[in-house]
Amino acid sequence: MQQPIAAAPDEAAANAAFRHEYWSSRLAFVLAASGSAVGLGNVWKFPYITGEHGGGAFVLVYLACIAVIGVPVMMAEVLIGRRGGESPVGSMRHLAHQERRTQLWQAAGWFGVVGSFLILSFYSVIGGWALAYAWFALSGTFGSATGGGGEGTAANIKAIFDGLLADPGALVGWHTAFMALTIGIVAGGVKGGLERAATLMMPGLFLLLLFLVGYAAVTTGSFGRGLAFMFSPDFSELTWDAVLVALGHAFFSLSLGMGIMAAYGSYLPRHISIGQAAIVISALDTAVALLAGICIFPIVFAFGLEPGAGPGLVFVTLPIAFGEMPGGGVIVGTIFFLFIIFAALTSSISLLEPTVELLQQRRVRRGVAAVAAGVVIWALGIASALSFNAWSDIPVFGKSIFDALDFLTANIMLPLGALLLAVFAGWAMSRRSTAEELELGEGLPYRLWRFMIRYVSPVAILLVFIYNLA
Ligand code: PHE
């Protein structure tokens, strides 16, 4: 690593050379950040981990984590990015210097770069599943699988999923296509790429989920059971492991802990309220996750599937609904998976962006940076893809490579990264700097935030860790 002080003027010059882009409006920022937050985490991961951890009590803990820890940490990350004005690594260096703290704080930025690489490597494999499913929907596969209805339906749909997982060539191919799309959008830049991608897709996904909730309510006959599973908590089922998963997923779903919201915050013009934006983004993200659960669980119960079926849950439930729709659900199914792909892309580009911003600050051209980082991530992702078939018996800490990466990032790295950023914003940064950046004045809202970020978030994260070790 370079000498921070000596490198500063150099760095500043490099910044001045490339930093001319900002979000064009508050709405653009909220949409892009929501685009990062809303993704496979909401539609794919939230339902299956809710299923694995028994439903209601897990959902309640998750909601508490979002409100009490997620929102304050998101505000902290965005304020660090806007005040630092650079990539997460650069911002931490800059702010540590400004606040006269040790340059070791930069490590939090590097930690985020490594974490984003790991997350994107397996995220892209699931993004590939969504691509494959859009193709299946379009080619009428679900309609023929559910053809006669009745007994065989769930088994046929499950066979499609198992067939995809068993095929290394297909998984790697779809993963490659997804990474190529991600790299292409990021190479397009903040306004041309990130912003444009987010503006169209979010509202569409929302409407389609509402439609599917209506479908689940009217046709499955198990709507009440699905709702009860999600919303009537049974705390006797709740374990500390489940609390850790809920906490980790709150960070995963809100894209926190890896400096991503800091990178997006660095493109945020002044005089946009960070607190309001954080609340809107978190609310949207939560709404999409809950809607996804509300359409999936009634189908699970109606067709005698297992709520704890694991990562395939959304892929073995919703296609049943599509297949049973008139015309085999070709149109609705295709549109639905297209929206999932869009939601996944607005998240995957955010995982690549901080690294690209960092490389740009070292004078690498945007397109070159996107391709270079993307290819490394793509190569890493092959290990996850193969862990579903050819490499399924290579265990890492007793899990498959995919599961181990998911556990390491979501349950360990994201909470740790969030802890570092919370401690930095709450303890290393002066009261004056954070108050000025949040523009909340010195009244109750600011004091509440500062209390949460100094005490509640760090203590809660540490407690959950300690209980899991014990
Ligand atoms: N929040 C994204 C989702 O829910 C995933 C993500 C995680 C994106 C971490 C960025 C950082 O799909």
Coordinates of C-alpha atoms and ligand atoms in Angstrom, one line a residue:
M1 CA 0.0 0.0 0.0
Q2 CA 1.2 3.5 -0.7
Q3 CA 2.2 6.2 1.7
P4 CA -1.1 8.0 2.3
I5 CA 0.1 11.5 2.8
A6 CA 2.6 11.6 0.0
A7 CA 0.1 10.0 -2.4
A8 CA -2.7 12.5 -1.6
P9 CA -2.0 15.2 -4.2
D10 CA -1.6 12.5 -6.8
E11 CA -4.8 10.9 -5.9
A12 CA -6.6 14.2 -5.9
A13 CA -5.4 14.9 -9.4
A14 CA -6.6 11.5 -10.6
N15 CA -9.9 12.2 -9.0
A16 CA -10.3 15.5 -10.6
A17 CA -9.6 13.9 -13.9
F18 CA -12.4 11.4 -13.8
R19 CA -15.0 12.4 -11.2
H20 CA -17.4 14.4 -13.2
E21 CA -20.5 12.2 -12.8
Y22 CA -23.2 12.6 -10.3
W23 CA -26.7 11.2 -10.0
S24 CA -29.0 13.5 -11.9
S25 CA -31.6 13.8 -9.1
R26 CA -32.7 12.5 -5.7
L27 CA -35.1 10.1 -7.4
A28 CA -32.2 8.7 -9.5
F29 CA -30.2 8.0 -6.4
V30 CA -33.1 6.4 -4.6
L31 CA -33.9 4.2 -7.6
A32 CA -30.3 3.2 -8.1
A33 CA -29.7 2.4 -4.5
S34 CA -33.1 0.6 -4.3
G35 CA -32.0 -1.2 -7.4
S36 CA -28.9 -2.4 -5.6
A37 CA -30.9 -3.4 -2.5
V38 CA -33.8 -5.1 -4.4
G39 CA -32.5 -8.2 -6.1
L40 CA -32.1 -11.9 -5.8
G41 CA -31.8 -11.4 -2.0
N42 CA -35.5 -10.4 -1.9
V43 CA -37.1 -12.8 -4.4
W44 CA -34.8 -15.8 -4.2
K45 CA -33.0 -15.7 -0.8
F46 CA -35.5 -14.2 1.6
P47 CA -38.3 -16.8 0.9
Y48 CA -36.0 -19.8 1.2
I49 CA -34.2 -18.8 4.4
T50 CA -37.6 -17.9 5.9
G51 CA -38.7 -21.4 5.0
E52 CA -35.6 -23.0 6.4
H53 CA -35.9 -21.1 9.7
G54 CA -39.5 -21.8 10.5
G55 CA -41.3 -18.7 9.2
G56 CA -43.0 -16.0 11.5
A57 CA -40.4 -15.6 14.3
F58 CA -37.6 -15.4 11.7
V59 CA -39.5 -12.7 9.7
L60 CA -40.1 -10.7 12.8
V61 CA -36.4 -10.7 13.8
Y62 CA -35.5 -9.8 10.2
L63 CA -37.8 -6.8 10.2
A64 CA -36.4 -5.7 13.6
C65 CA -32.8 -5.9 12.1
I66 CA -33.8 -3.8 9.1
A67 CA -35.4 -1.1 11.2
V68 CA -33.0 -0.9 14.2
I69 CA -29.7 -1.8 12.6
G70 CA -30.1 -1.6 8.8
V71 CA -31.5 2.0 8.5
P72 CA -28.9 3.6 10.7
V73 CA -26.0 1.7 9.1
M74 CA -27.2 2.6 5.7
M75 CA -27.2 6.3 6.7
A76 CA -23.7 5.9 8.0
E77 CA -22.5 4.3 4.8
V78 CA -24.0 6.9 2.5
L79 CA -22.7 9.7 4.6
I80 CA -19.2 8.2 4.6
G81 CA -19.3 8.0 0.8
R82 CA -20.7 11.5 0.2
R83 CA -18.3 13.1 2.6
G84 CA -15.3 11.1 1.4
G85 CA -16.3 11.6 -2.2
E86 CA -14.3 8.7 -3.6
S87 CA -14.3 4.9 -3.8
P88 CA -14.9 3.3 -0.5
V89 CA -11.2 2.7 0.0
G90 CA -10.4 6.3 -1.0
S91 CA -13.2 7.7 1.1
M92 CA -12.0 5.9 4.2
R93 CA -8.4 7.1 3.6
H94 CA -9.6 10.6 3.1
L95 CA -11.9 10.7 6.1
A96 CA -9.4 9.0 8.4
H97 CA -6.9 11.7 7.4
Q98 CA -9.4 14.5 7.9
E99 CA -10.5 13.2 11.3
R100 CA -6.9 12.5 12.3
R101 CA -7.4 8.8 12.7
T102 CA -5.2 5.9 11.7
Q103 CA -4.9 5.0 8.1
L104 CA -5.7 1.4 9.0
W105 CA -9.4 2.4 8.5
Q106 CA -8.7 1.9 4.8
A107 CA -8.8 -1.8 5.6
A108 CA -12.6 -1.5 5.9
G109 CA -12.7 -0.4 2.2
W110 CA -10.5 -3.2 1.1
F111 CA -12.6 -5.6 3.1
G112 CA -15.5 -4.5 1.0
V113 CA -13.8 -5.0 -2.2
V114 CA -12.9 -8.6 -1.4
G115 CA -16.4 -9.2 0.0
S116 CA -18.1 -7.8 -3.2
F117 CA -15.9 -10.1 -5.4
L118 CA -16.9 -13.1 -3.4
I119 CA -20.6 -12.2 -3.3
L120 CA -20.8 -11.4 -7.0
S121 CA -19.1 -14.7 -7.9
F122 CA -22.0 -16.8 -6.5
Y123 CA -24.7 -14.1 -7.1
S124 CA -24.0 -14.4 -10.8
V125 CA -24.6 -18.1 -10.8
I126 CA -28.1 -17.6 -9.4
G127 CA -28.5 -14.7 -11.8
G128 CA -27.7 -17.4 -14.5
W129 CA -30.5 -19.6 -13.1
A130 CA -32.9 -16.7 -13.6
L131 CA -31.7 -16.3 -17.2
A132 CA -32.2 -20.0 -17.8
Y133 CA -35.7 -19.8 -16.3
A134 CA -36.7 -16.9 -18.5
W135 CA -35.8 -19.1 -21.4
F136 CA -37.7 -22.1 -20.0
A137 CA -40.8 -19.9 -19.5
L138 CA -40.5 -18.5 -23.1
S139 CA -40.2 -21.9 -24.6
G140 CA -43.3 -23.2 -22.8
T141 CA -41.5 -25.7 -20.6
F142 CA -43.6 -25.0 -17.5
G143 CA -46.9 -25.5 -19.4
S144 CA -45.9 -28.9 -20.6
A145 CA -44.5 -29.9 -17.2
T146 CA -47.8 -29.1 -15.5
G147 CA -49.9 -30.3 -18.4
G148 CA -52.4 -32.6 -16.8
G149 CA -52.2 -30.8 -13.5
G150 CA -52.6 -32.9 -10.4
E151 CA -50.1 -35.4 -8.9
G152 CA -47.1 -35.1 -11.1
T153 CA -47.0 -31.3 -11.4
A154 CA -44.7 -30.5 -8.5
A155 CA -42.4 -33.4 -9.3
N156 CA -42.1 -32.4 -13.0
I157 CA -41.3 -28.8 -12.1
K158 CA -38.7 -30.0 -9.6
A159 CA -37.1 -32.2 -12.3
I160 CA -36.5 -29.1 -14.5
F161 CA -34.6 -27.5 -11.6
D162 CA -32.6 -30.6 -10.8
G163 CA -31.8 -31.1 -14.5
L164 CA -30.4 -27.5 -14.7
L165 CA -28.3 -28.0 -11.6
A166 CA -26.9 -31.3 -12.8
D167 CA -25.6 -29.8 -16.0
P168 CA -22.2 -28.1 -15.5
G169 CA -22.0 -26.7 -19.0
A170 CA -25.4 -25.0 -18.7
L171 CA -24.7 -23.5 -15.3
V172 CA -21.3 -22.1 -16.4
G173 CA -22.8 -20.9 -19.6
W174 CA -25.7 -19.0 -18.0
H175 CA -23.3 -17.6 -15.3
T176 CA -21.0 -16.4 -18.2
A177 CA -24.0 -14.6 -19.8
F178 CA -25.0 -13.0 -16.6
M179 CA -21.5 -11.7 -15.9
A180 CA -21.2 -10.4 -19.4
L181 CA -24.4 -8.4 -19.0
T182 CA -23.1 -7.0 -15.7
I183 CA -19.8 -5.9 -17.1
G184 CA -21.5 -4.3 -20.1
I185 CA -23.8 -2.1 -18.0
V186 CA -21.0 -1.1 -15.6
A187 CA -18.8 -0.1 -18.5
G188 CA -21.6 2.3 -19.6
G189 CA -21.0 4.5 -16.6
V190 CA -23.1 6.1 -13.8
K191 CA -25.8 7.8 -15.8
G192 CA -25.8 5.8 -19.0
G193 CA -25.5 2.5 -17.3
L194 CA -26.5 2.3 -13.6
E195 CA -29.2 4.9 -13.6
R196 CA -31.0 4.0 -16.8
A197 CA -31.0 0.3 -15.8
A198 CA -32.7 1.0 -12.5
T199 CA -35.4 3.5 -13.5
L200 CA -37.5 1.2 -15.7
M201 CA -37.3 -2.1 -13.9
M202 CA -38.3 -1.4 -10.3
P203 CA -41.9 -0.4 -10.8
G204 CA -42.5 -3.3 -13.2
L205 CA -41.2 -5.9 -10.7
F206 CA -43.4 -4.4 -8.0
L207 CA -46.6 -4.6 -10.1
L208 CA -46.0 -8.1 -11.2
L209 CA -45.4 -9.3 -7.7
L210 CA -48.8 -7.7 -6.7
F211 CA -50.4 -9.6 -9.5
L212 CA -48.9 -12.9 -8.4
V213 CA -50.0 -12.3 -4.8
G214 CA -53.5 -11.9 -6.2
Y215 CA -53.0 -15.2 -8.1
A216 CA -51.9 -17.0 -4.9
A217 CA -54.8 -15.5 -3.0
V218 CA -57.5 -16.6 -5.5
T219 CA -56.3 -19.9 -6.9
T220 CA -54.2 -21.8 -4.4
G221 CA -56.7 -22.3 -1.6
S222 CA -53.7 -22.1 0.8
F223 CA -53.3 -18.4 1.0
G224 CA -54.2 -18.3 4.7
R225 CA -51.7 -21.0 5.5
G226 CA -49.0 -19.2 3.7
L227 CA -49.7 -15.9 5.5
A228 CA -49.9 -17.7 8.9
F229 CA -46.5 -19.3 8.2
M230 CA -45.0 -16.0 7.5
F231 CA -46.7 -13.8 10.1
S232 CA -47.6 -15.9 13.1
P233 CA -44.4 -16.2 15.1
D234 CA -43.5 -19.2 17.1
F235 CA -40.5 -18.2 19.2
S236 CA -39.9 -21.7 20.4
E237 CA -38.5 -22.4 17.0
L238 CA -36.1 -19.5 17.0
T239 CA -32.4 -20.3 17.4
W240 CA -29.3 -18.0 17.6
D241 CA -28.3 -19.4 14.3
A242 CA -31.5 -18.1 12.8
V243 CA -30.9 -14.7 14.4
L244 CA -27.5 -14.5 12.8
V245 CA -29.0 -15.5 9.4
A246 CA -31.7 -12.8 9.8
L247 CA -29.1 -10.2 10.7
G248 CA -26.8 -11.2 7.9
H249 CA -29.6 -11.2 5.5
A250 CA -30.7 -7.7 6.6
F251 CA -27.2 -6.4 5.5
F252 CA -27.2 -8.6 2.4
S253 CA -30.6 -7.4 1.3
L254 CA -29.9 -3.7 1.9
S255 CA -26.4 -4.0 0.2
L256 CA -24.7 -2.9 3.4
G257 CA -21.3 -3.6 4.9
M258 CA -19.3 -3.8 1.7
G259 CA -19.0 -0.1 0.9
I260 CA -21.6 -0.2 -1.9
M261 CA -23.9 2.4 -0.5
A262 CA -20.7 4.5 0.2
A263 CA -19.8 4.2 -3.5
Y264 CA -23.3 5.2 -4.5
G265 CA -23.2 8.0 -1.9
S266 CA -20.1 9.4 -3.4
Y267 CA -22.1 10.2 -6.5
L268 CA -24.8 11.9 -4.4
P269 CA -25.1 15.7 -4.8
R270 CA -25.3 17.8 -1.6
H271 CA -28.6 18.8 0.0
I272 CA -30.3 15.5 -0.5
S273 CA -31.5 14.1 2.8
I274 CA -29.7 10.9 3.5
G275 CA -32.0 9.9 6.3
Q276 CA -35.2 10.1 4.2
A277 CA -33.5 8.3 1.3
A278 CA -32.4 5.5 3.6
I279 CA -35.9 5.0 5.0
V280 CA -37.5 4.9 1.5
I281 CA -34.9 2.4 0.2
S282 CA -35.3 0.1 3.2
A283 CA -39.1 0.2 3.0
L284 CA -39.1 -0.6 -0.7
D285 CA -36.7 -3.4 -0.2
T286 CA -38.7 -4.9 2.7
A287 CA -41.9 -4.6 0.7
V288 CA -40.5 -6.6 -2.2
A289 CA -39.2 -9.4 0.0
L290 CA -42.5 -9.7 1.9
L291 CA -44.5 -9.7 -1.4
A292 CA -42.2 -12.5 -2.7
G293 CA -42.8 -14.6 0.4
I294 CA -46.6 -14.0 0.2
C295 CA -46.8 -15.3 -3.3
I296 CA -44.5 -18.2 -2.8
F297 CA -45.7 -19.9 0.5
P298 CA -49.3 -20.4 -0.5
I299 CA -48.0 -22.3 -3.6
V300 CA -45.6 -24.3 -1.3
F301 CA -48.5 -25.5 0.9
A302 CA -51.0 -26.0 -1.9
F303 CA -48.6 -28.4 -3.7
G304 CA -47.2 -30.2 -0.7
L305 CA -43.7 -28.8 -1.2
E306 CA -41.3 -28.2 1.7
P307 CA -40.9 -24.6 2.9
G308 CA -37.3 -25.6 3.8
A309 CA -36.5 -26.8 0.3
G310 CA -33.4 -24.5 0.2
P311 CA -32.0 -22.3 -2.6
G312 CA -34.3 -23.8 -5.3
L313 CA -37.5 -22.7 -3.5
V314 CA -38.6 -19.9 -5.8
F315 CA -37.6 -22.0 -8.9
V316 CA -39.7 -25.0 -7.9
T317 CA -42.8 -23.0 -6.7
L318 CA -43.6 -20.1 -9.1
P319 CA -43.2 -22.2 -12.3
I320 CA -46.1 -24.3 -11.0
A321 CA -48.2 -21.2 -10.9
F322 CA -47.1 -20.2 -14.4
G323 CA -47.6 -23.6 -15.8
E324 CA -51.1 -23.8 -14.6
M325 CA -52.1 -20.4 -16.1
P326 CA -53.9 -20.4 -19.4
G327 CA -51.5 -20.8 -22.2
G328 CA -48.9 -22.3 -19.9
G329 CA -48.1 -18.9 -18.5
V330 CA -45.6 -18.2 -21.3
I331 CA -46.2 -14.5 -21.1
V332 CA -46.5 -14.0 -17.4
G333 CA -43.7 -16.4 -16.6
T334 CA -41.3 -14.8 -19.1
I335 CA -42.0 -11.3 -17.9
F336 CA -41.6 -12.4 -14.3
F337 CA -38.2 -13.9 -14.8
L338 CA -37.2 -10.9 -17.0
F339 CA -38.0 -8.7 -14.0
I340 CA -36.0 -10.9 -11.7
I341 CA -33.1 -10.7 -14.1
F342 CA -33.3 -6.9 -14.1
A343 CA -33.5 -6.8 -10.4
A344 CA -30.5 -9.1 -10.1
L345 CA -28.6 -6.9 -12.6
T346 CA -29.2 -3.7 -10.8
S347 CA -27.7 -5.4 -7.8
S348 CA -24.8 -7.1 -9.5
I349 CA -23.7 -3.9 -11.1
S350 CA -23.5 -2.4 -7.7
L351 CA -21.2 -5.2 -6.5
L352 CA -18.8 -4.4 -9.4
E353 CA -19.0 -0.6 -9.1
P354 CA -16.8 0.1 -6.0
T355 CA -13.9 -1.8 -7.5
V356 CA -14.3 -0.1 -10.9
E357 CA -14.4 3.3 -9.1
L358 CA -11.3 2.3 -7.2
L359 CA -9.4 1.3 -10.4
Q360 CA -10.6 4.5 -12.1
Q361 CA -9.0 6.5 -9.4
R362 CA -5.8 4.7 -10.3
R363 CA -6.2 5.9 -13.8
V364 CA -7.6 2.7 -15.3
R365 CA -10.2 3.4 -18.0
R366 CA -13.8 2.5 -16.9
G367 CA -14.3 -0.1 -19.6
V368 CA -11.0 -1.8 -18.9
A369 CA -11.6 -1.8 -15.2
A370 CA -15.0 -3.4 -15.6
V371 CA -13.7 -6.1 -17.8
A372 CA -10.7 -6.9 -15.7
A373 CA -12.5 -7.1 -12.4
G374 CA -15.4 -8.9 -14.0
V375 CA -13.3 -11.6 -15.5
V376 CA -11.7 -12.4 -12.1
I377 CA -15.1 -12.6 -10.5
W378 CA -16.4 -14.8 -13.4
A379 CA -13.5 -17.2 -12.9
L380 CA -14.3 -17.4 -9.1
G381 CA -17.9 -18.0 -9.9
I382 CA -17.1 -21.2 -11.9
A383 CA -16.3 -22.8 -8.5
S384 CA -19.8 -22.1 -7.2
A385 CA -21.4 -23.2 -10.4
L386 CA -19.6 -26.5 -10.3
S387 CA -20.3 -27.0 -6.6
F388 CA -23.9 -28.0 -7.7
N389 CA -22.6 -30.9 -9.7
A390 CA -19.1 -31.9 -10.7
W391 CA -17.5 -30.5 -7.5
S392 CA -20.4 -31.2 -5.2
D393 CA -18.4 -33.6 -3.0
I394 CA -15.6 -31.0 -2.4
P395 CA -16.6 -29.8 1.1
V396 CA -15.4 -26.5 2.5
F397 CA -16.1 -26.5 6.3
G398 CA -18.6 -29.2 5.7
K399 CA -20.6 -27.2 3.1
S400 CA -20.6 -27.0 -0.6
I401 CA -18.4 -24.3 -2.1
F402 CA -21.6 -22.3 -2.9
D403 CA -23.0 -22.6 0.6
A404 CA -19.7 -21.9 2.2
L405 CA -19.2 -18.7 0.2
D406 CA -22.8 -17.6 1.0
F407 CA -22.2 -18.3 4.7
L408 CA -18.9 -16.6 4.8
T409 CA -20.1 -13.4 3.1
A410 CA -23.6 -13.0 4.4
N411 CA -23.2 -14.2 7.9
I412 CA -19.6 -13.1 8.7
M413 CA -18.2 -10.5 6.3
L414 CA -21.3 -8.3 5.9
P415 CA -21.9 -8.0 9.7
L416 CA -18.2 -7.4 10.3
G417 CA -18.0 -4.8 7.5
A418 CA -21.1 -3.1 8.9
L419 CA -19.6 -3.1 12.4
L420 CA -16.5 -1.4 11.1
L421 CA -18.4 1.3 9.2
A422 CA -20.7 1.9 12.2
V423 CA -17.8 2.3 14.6
F424 CA -16.1 4.6 12.1
A425 CA -19.1 6.8 11.7
G426 CA -20.1 6.7 15.4
W427 CA -16.8 6.9 17.1
A428 CA -14.0 7.8 14.7
M429 CA -15.8 10.7 13.0
S430 CA -16.5 13.8 15.0
R431 CA -20.1 14.7 15.9
R432 CA -19.7 17.9 13.9
S433 CA -18.8 16.1 10.6
T434 CA -21.6 13.5 10.8
A435 CA -24.2 16.1 11.9
E436 CA -23.1 18.4 9.0
E437 CA -23.3 15.6 6.5
L438 CA -26.7 14.2 7.6
E439 CA -28.2 17.7 7.6
L440 CA -30.6 16.7 10.3
G441 CA -29.7 19.5 12.7
E442 CA -28.8 18.6 16.3
G443 CA -32.3 17.7 17.4
L444 CA -33.9 14.3 18.2
P445 CA -33.5 12.6 14.8
Y446 CA -29.8 13.2 14.8
R447 CA -29.3 12.2 18.4
L448 CA -31.4 9.0 17.9
W449 CA -29.2 8.1 14.9
R450 CA -26.0 8.7 16.8
F451 CA -27.2 6.6 19.7
M452 CA -28.1 3.8 17.4
I453 CA -24.9 3.8 15.4
R454 CA -22.6 4.2 18.5
Y455 CA -24.3 1.7 20.8
V456 CA -27.2 -0.3 19.4
S457 CA -25.8 -1.5 16.1
P458 CA -22.3 -2.5 17.3
V459 CA -23.5 -4.2 20.4
A460 CA -26.3 -6.1 18.6
I461 CA -23.8 -7.3 16.0
L462 CA -21.3 -8.4 18.6
L463 CA -23.9 -10.1 20.7
V464 CA -25.2 -12.1 17.8
F465 CA -21.6 -13.2 17.0
I466 CA -20.8 -14.1 20.6
Y467 CA -24.0 -16.2 21.0
N468 CA -23.2 -18.0 17.8
L469 CA -19.7 -18.9 18.9
A470 CA -20.9 -20.0 22.4
Ligands
PHE1 N1 -28.9 -6.5 -2.0 C1 -28.8 -7.4 -3.1 C2 -29.9 -8.3 -3.2 O1 -30.8 -8.4 -2.3 C3 -27.5 -8.2 -3.1 C4 -26.3 -7.4 -2.7 C5 -25.6 -7.8 -1.5 C6 -25.9 -6.4 -3.4 C7 -24.6 -7.1 -1.1 C8 -24.8 -5.6 -3.0 C9 -24.1 -6.0 -1.8 O2 -30.1 -9.1 -4.1

